[in-house]
Amino acid sequence: MEIRAVRYDHPDAARLDEEVQQEYARRYGDGDLTPLAPEMFLPPLGLYLIAYEDGRPLATGGWRVQEDTAEGYAPGDAEIKRMFVVPGARGRGLARRILAALEDDARTAGRLRMVLETGSEQPEALALYASSGYALVEKFGYYRTYESSRCMAKPLVTAE
């Protein structure tokens, strides 16, 4: 298994994004409407990763700088987007490996806190993030007014 940095508009990223949108539609009735652009995931302002096995893209995730205080973010935030593992590859630790790589990269880029928004209909995601040190926080971002929204955060730096 290999984790590669790719552009968010890479054909494999687009295919996985289509799959995750279908997953959101099954669970919530609609896809994720958060505005995203490929430039948001370009270093040093972000990173987009895909896990491959035998040339097949199996999992994805990215982070982007997000500091819009009007939407509830804080200076120094890095936001996780598009974490997804194809159904046939779930339970193998791929999401956890991508998450760790994203955290390391955001930390190296000087980000202070990793934040994410998921939903009540994604218990697997909530469990992954909680077991990785994320805690529920006040809602932020595009879905901050939705009842099903769950926002979580984890410090990327420790006080010395």
PDB file of C-alpha atoms in Angstrom:
ATOM      1  CA  MET A   1       0.000   0.000   0.000  1.00  0.00           C
ATOM      2  CA  GLU A   2       1.274   3.433  -0.962  1.00  0.00           C
ATOM      3  CA  ILE A   3      -0.010   6.857   0.061  1.00  0.00           C
ATOM      4  CA  ARG A   4       0.566   9.527  -2.594  1.00  0.00           C
ATOM      5  CA  ALA A   5       0.016  13.268  -2.627  1.00  0.00           C
ATOM      6  CA  VAL A   6      -2.145  14.239  -5.609  1.00  0.00           C
ATOM      7  CA  ARG A   7      -4.080  17.277  -6.750  1.00  0.00           C
ATOM      8  CA  TYR A   8      -7.711  17.418  -5.681  1.00  0.00           C
ATOM      9  CA  ASP A   9      -8.671  17.480  -9.377  1.00  0.00           C
ATOM     10  CA  HIS A  10      -6.654  14.334 -10.208  1.00  0.00           C
ATOM     11  CA  PRO A  11      -8.882  11.763 -12.011  1.00  0.00           C
ATOM     12  CA  ASP A  12      -8.599   9.264  -9.119  1.00  0.00           C
ATOM     13  CA  ALA A  13      -9.499  11.992  -6.622  1.00  0.00           C
ATOM     14  CA  ALA A  14     -12.509  12.959  -8.738  1.00  0.00           C
ATOM     15  CA  ARG A  15     -13.664   9.327  -8.897  1.00  0.00           C
ATOM     16  CA  LEU A  16     -13.346   8.855  -5.125  1.00  0.00           C
ATOM     17  CA  ASP A  17     -15.035  12.207  -4.535  1.00  0.00           C
ATOM     18  CA  GLU A  18     -17.972  11.003  -6.617  1.00  0.00           C
ATOM     19  CA  GLU A  19     -18.172   7.855  -4.465  1.00  0.00           C
ATOM     20  CA  VAL A  20     -18.085   9.792  -1.210  1.00  0.00           C
ATOM     21  CA  GLN A  21     -20.796  12.139  -2.506  1.00  0.00           C
ATOM     22  CA  GLN A  22     -22.990   9.097  -3.215  1.00  0.00           C
ATOM     23  CA  GLU A  23     -22.298   7.854   0.317  1.00  0.00           C
ATOM     24  CA  TYR A  24     -23.363  11.225   1.764  1.00  0.00           C
ATOM     25  CA  ALA A  25     -26.511  11.195  -0.375  1.00  0.00           C
ATOM     26  CA  ARG A  26     -27.428   7.711   0.929  1.00  0.00           C
ATOM     27  CA  ARG A  27     -26.927   8.792   4.523  1.00  0.00           C
ATOM     28  CA  TYR A  28     -28.201  12.392   4.445  1.00  0.00           C
ATOM     29  CA  GLY A  29     -30.254  12.730   1.264  1.00  0.00           C
ATOM     30  CA  ASP A  30     -27.717  15.013  -0.451  1.00  0.00           C
ATOM     31  CA  GLY A  31     -23.992  15.315  -1.111  1.00  0.00           C
ATOM     32  CA  ASP A  32     -21.601  17.677   0.663  1.00  0.00           C
ATOM     33  CA  LEU A  33     -22.237  21.194  -0.641  1.00  0.00           C
ATOM     34  CA  THR A  34     -19.155  22.750   0.977  1.00  0.00           C
ATOM     35  CA  PRO A  35     -17.385  24.809  -1.700  1.00  0.00           C
ATOM     36  CA  LEU A  36     -13.996  23.235  -2.498  1.00  0.00           C
ATOM     37  CA  ALA A  37     -11.378  24.049  -5.140  1.00  0.00           C
ATOM     38  CA  PRO A  38      -8.177  22.182  -6.068  1.00  0.00           C
ATOM     39  CA  GLU A  39      -6.046  25.174  -5.048  1.00  0.00           C
ATOM     40  CA  MET A  40      -7.203  24.807  -1.432  1.00  0.00           C
ATOM     41  CA  PHE A  41      -5.200  21.578  -1.128  1.00  0.00           C
ATOM     42  CA  LEU A  42      -1.891  22.789  -2.562  1.00  0.00           C
ATOM     43  CA  PRO A  43       1.094  22.964  -0.194  1.00  0.00           C
ATOM     44  CA  PRO A  44       1.747  24.844   1.983  1.00  0.00           C
ATOM     45  CA  LEU A  45      -1.972  25.651   2.360  1.00  0.00           C
ATOM     46  CA  GLY A  46      -3.111  22.048   2.300  1.00  0.00           C
ATOM     47  CA  LEU A  47      -2.521  18.538   1.030  1.00  0.00           C
ATOM     48  CA  TYR A  48      -4.592  15.851  -0.672  1.00  0.00           C
ATOM     49  CA  LEU A  49      -3.706  12.159  -0.328  1.00  0.00           C
ATOM     50  CA  ILE A  50      -4.810   8.913  -1.939  1.00  0.00           C
ATOM     51  CA  ALA A  51      -3.929   5.435  -0.690  1.00  0.00           C
ATOM     52  CA  TYR A  52      -3.244   2.983  -3.520  1.00  0.00           C
ATOM     53  CA  GLU A  53      -2.882  -0.774  -3.552  1.00  0.00           C
ATOM     54  CA  ASP A  54      -1.805  -2.486  -6.754  1.00  0.00           C
ATOM     55  CA  GLY A  55      -2.591   0.733  -8.622  1.00  0.00           C
ATOM     56  CA  ARG A  56      -6.168   0.932  -7.287  1.00  0.00           C
ATOM     57  CA  PRO A  57      -7.204   4.035  -5.321  1.00  0.00           C
ATOM     58  CA  LEU A  58      -8.750   2.836  -2.051  1.00  0.00           C
ATOM     59  CA  ALA A  59      -8.845   5.788   0.334  1.00  0.00           C
ATOM     60  CA  THR A  60      -8.552   9.530   0.310  1.00  0.00           C
ATOM     61  CA  GLY A  61      -8.347  12.569   2.535  1.00  0.00           C
ATOM     62  CA  GLY A  62      -7.095  16.114   2.544  1.00  0.00           C
ATOM     63  CA  TRP A  63      -6.545  19.161   4.695  1.00  0.00           C
ATOM     64  CA  ARG A  64      -6.811  22.846   3.916  1.00  0.00           C
ATOM     65  CA  VAL A  65      -6.070  26.063   5.776  1.00  0.00           C
ATOM     66  CA  GLN A  66      -9.279  27.401   7.258  1.00  0.00           C
ATOM     67  CA  GLU A  67      -9.312  30.546   9.380  1.00  0.00           C
ATOM     68  CA  ASP A  68     -12.663  32.180   8.596  1.00  0.00           C
ATOM     69  CA  THR A  69     -13.694  33.309  12.072  1.00  0.00           C
ATOM     70  CA  ALA A  70     -17.130  34.343  10.738  1.00  0.00           C
ATOM     71  CA  GLU A  71     -17.781  30.624  10.150  1.00  0.00           C
ATOM     72  CA  GLY A  72     -16.385  29.621  13.547  1.00  0.00           C
ATOM     73  CA  TYR A  73     -12.812  28.668  12.624  1.00  0.00           C
ATOM     74  CA  ALA A  74      -9.787  29.911  14.561  1.00  0.00           C
ATOM     75  CA  PRO A  75      -6.466  31.273  13.324  1.00  0.00           C
ATOM     76  CA  GLY A  76      -4.120  28.330  12.799  1.00  0.00           C
ATOM     77  CA  ASP A  77      -6.850  25.812  11.913  1.00  0.00           C
ATOM     78  CA  ALA A  78      -6.365  23.058   9.349  1.00  0.00           C
ATOM     79  CA  GLU A  79      -9.601  21.439   8.207  1.00  0.00           C
ATOM     80  CA  ILE A  80      -9.884  17.802   7.168  1.00  0.00           C
ATOM     81  CA  LYS A  81     -11.986  17.187   4.068  1.00  0.00           C
ATOM     82  CA  ARG A  82     -13.023  14.179   1.996  1.00  0.00           C
ATOM     83  CA  MET A  83     -11.865  11.373   4.246  1.00  0.00           C
ATOM     84  CA  PHE A  84     -13.191   8.250   2.559  1.00  0.00           C
ATOM     85  CA  VAL A  85     -12.375   4.564   2.199  1.00  0.00           C
ATOM     86  CA  VAL A  86     -14.032   2.472  -0.505  1.00  0.00           C
ATOM     87  CA  PRO A  87     -16.352  -0.138   1.053  1.00  0.00           C
ATOM     88  CA  GLY A  88     -14.221  -3.157   0.096  1.00  0.00           C
ATOM     89  CA  ALA A  89     -11.143  -1.740   1.849  1.00  0.00           C
ATOM     90  CA  ARG A  90     -12.713  -0.638   5.137  1.00  0.00           C
ATOM     91  CA  GLY A  91     -11.457  -1.998   8.440  1.00  0.00           C
ATOM     92  CA  ARG A  92      -7.816  -2.159   7.316  1.00  0.00           C
ATOM     93  CA  GLY A  93      -6.572   1.026   8.991  1.00  0.00           C
ATOM     94  CA  LEU A  94      -6.331   3.089   5.795  1.00  0.00           C
ATOM     95  CA  ALA A  95      -8.277   6.054   7.167  1.00  0.00           C
ATOM     96  CA  ARG A  96      -6.135   6.071  10.297  1.00  0.00           C
ATOM     97  CA  ARG A  97      -2.932   6.103   8.197  1.00  0.00           C
ATOM     98  CA  ILE A  98      -4.187   8.949   6.011  1.00  0.00           C
ATOM     99  CA  LEU A  99      -5.355  10.887   9.067  1.00  0.00           C
ATOM    100  CA  ALA A 100      -1.927  10.582  10.712  1.00  0.00           C
ATOM    101  CA  ALA A 101      -0.182  11.711   7.521  1.00  0.00           C
ATOM    102  CA  LEU A 102      -2.511  14.719   7.223  1.00  0.00           C
ATOM    103  CA  GLU A 103      -1.900  15.691  10.842  1.00  0.00           C
ATOM    104  CA  ASP A 104       1.878  15.428  10.401  1.00  0.00           C
ATOM    105  CA  ASP A 105       1.803  17.544   7.259  1.00  0.00           C
ATOM    106  CA  ALA A 106      -0.447  20.225   8.780  1.00  0.00           C
ATOM    107  CA  ARG A 107       1.780  20.354  11.872  1.00  0.00           C
ATOM    108  CA  THR A 108       4.862  20.763   9.664  1.00  0.00           C
ATOM    109  CA  ALA A 109       3.065  23.580   7.820  1.00  0.00           C
ATOM    110  CA  GLY A 110       2.660  25.397  11.144  1.00  0.00           C
ATOM    111  CA  ARG A 111      -1.009  24.710  11.737  1.00  0.00           C
ATOM    112  CA  LEU A 112      -2.098  24.710  15.385  1.00  0.00           C
ATOM    113  CA  ARG A 113      -5.309  22.699  15.380  1.00  0.00           C
ATOM    114  CA  MET A 114      -6.893  20.090  13.116  1.00  0.00           C
ATOM    115  CA  VAL A 115     -10.661  20.461  12.777  1.00  0.00           C
ATOM    116  CA  LEU A 116     -13.319  18.497  10.938  1.00  0.00           C
ATOM    117  CA  GLU A 117     -17.035  18.309  10.419  1.00  0.00           C
ATOM    118  CA  THR A 118     -18.816  14.988  10.116  1.00  0.00           C
ATOM    119  CA  GLY A 119     -22.345  13.934  10.865  1.00  0.00           C
ATOM    120  CA  SER A 120     -24.555  11.930  13.145  1.00  0.00           C
ATOM    121  CA  GLU A 121     -25.141   9.362  10.368  1.00  0.00           C
ATOM    122  CA  GLN A 122     -21.438   8.490  10.191  1.00  0.00           C
ATOM    123  CA  PRO A 123     -20.778   6.540  13.405  1.00  0.00           C
ATOM    124  CA  GLU A 124     -17.628   4.976  11.925  1.00  0.00           C
ATOM    125  CA  ALA A 125     -16.120   8.422  11.346  1.00  0.00           C
ATOM    126  CA  LEU A 126     -17.090   9.619  14.816  1.00  0.00           C
ATOM    127  CA  ALA A 127     -15.447   6.535  16.345  1.00  0.00           C
ATOM    128  CA  LEU A 128     -12.269   6.930  14.257  1.00  0.00           C
ATOM    129  CA  TYR A 129     -11.818  10.563  15.212  1.00  0.00           C
ATOM    130  CA  ALA A 130     -12.614  10.043  18.903  1.00  0.00           C
ATOM    131  CA  SER A 131     -10.113   7.175  19.093  1.00  0.00           C
ATOM    132  CA  SER A 132      -7.538   9.425  17.384  1.00  0.00           C
ATOM    133  CA  GLY A 133      -7.779  12.147  20.020  1.00  0.00           C
ATOM    134  CA  TYR A 134     -10.450  14.406  18.550  1.00  0.00           C
ATOM    135  CA  ALA A 135     -13.112  15.949  20.790  1.00  0.00           C
ATOM    136  CA  LEU A 136     -16.443  17.555  20.004  1.00  0.00           C
ATOM    137  CA  VAL A 137     -16.257  21.349  19.773  1.00  0.00           C
ATOM    138  CA  GLU A 138     -18.594  24.221  18.991  1.00  0.00           C
ATOM    139  CA  LYS A 139     -19.912  23.903  15.450  1.00  0.00           C
ATOM    140  CA  PHE A 140     -18.184  25.714  12.577  1.00  0.00           C
ATOM    141  CA  GLY A 141     -18.217  25.779   8.798  1.00  0.00           C
ATOM    142  CA  TYR A 142     -20.834  25.320   6.129  1.00  0.00           C
ATOM    143  CA  TYR A 143     -23.022  22.903   8.114  1.00  0.00           C
ATOM    144  CA  ARG A 144     -22.749  24.617  11.518  1.00  0.00           C
ATOM    145  CA  THR A 145     -26.509  25.215  11.693  1.00  0.00           C
ATOM    146  CA  TYR A 146     -27.473  21.613  10.850  1.00  0.00           C
ATOM    147  CA  GLU A 147     -28.712  19.381  13.674  1.00  0.00           C
ATOM    148  CA  SER A 148     -26.869  16.357  12.238  1.00  0.00           C
ATOM    149  CA  SER A 149     -23.513  18.183  12.117  1.00  0.00           C
ATOM    150  CA  ARG A 150     -20.767  17.093  14.509  1.00  0.00           C
ATOM    151  CA  CYS A 151     -17.605  19.201  14.694  1.00  0.00           C
ATOM    152  CA  MET A 152     -14.414  17.901  16.249  1.00  0.00           C
ATOM    153  CA  ALA A 153     -10.911  19.221  16.856  1.00  0.00           C
ATOM    154  CA  LYS A 154      -7.485  18.101  17.987  1.00  0.00           C
ATOM    155  CA  PRO A 155      -4.509  20.280  18.924  1.00  0.00           C
ATOM    156  CA  LEU A 156      -1.517  19.760  16.646  1.00  0.00           C
ATOM    157  CA  VAL A 157       0.944  21.352  19.043  1.00  0.00           C
ATOM    158  CA  THR A 158       1.368  20.816  22.754  1.00  0.00           C
ATOM    159  CA  ALA A 159       2.075  23.493  25.307  1.00  0.00           C
ATOM    160  CA  GLU A 160       5.621  23.337  26.572  1.00  0.00           C
TER     161      GLU A 160
END
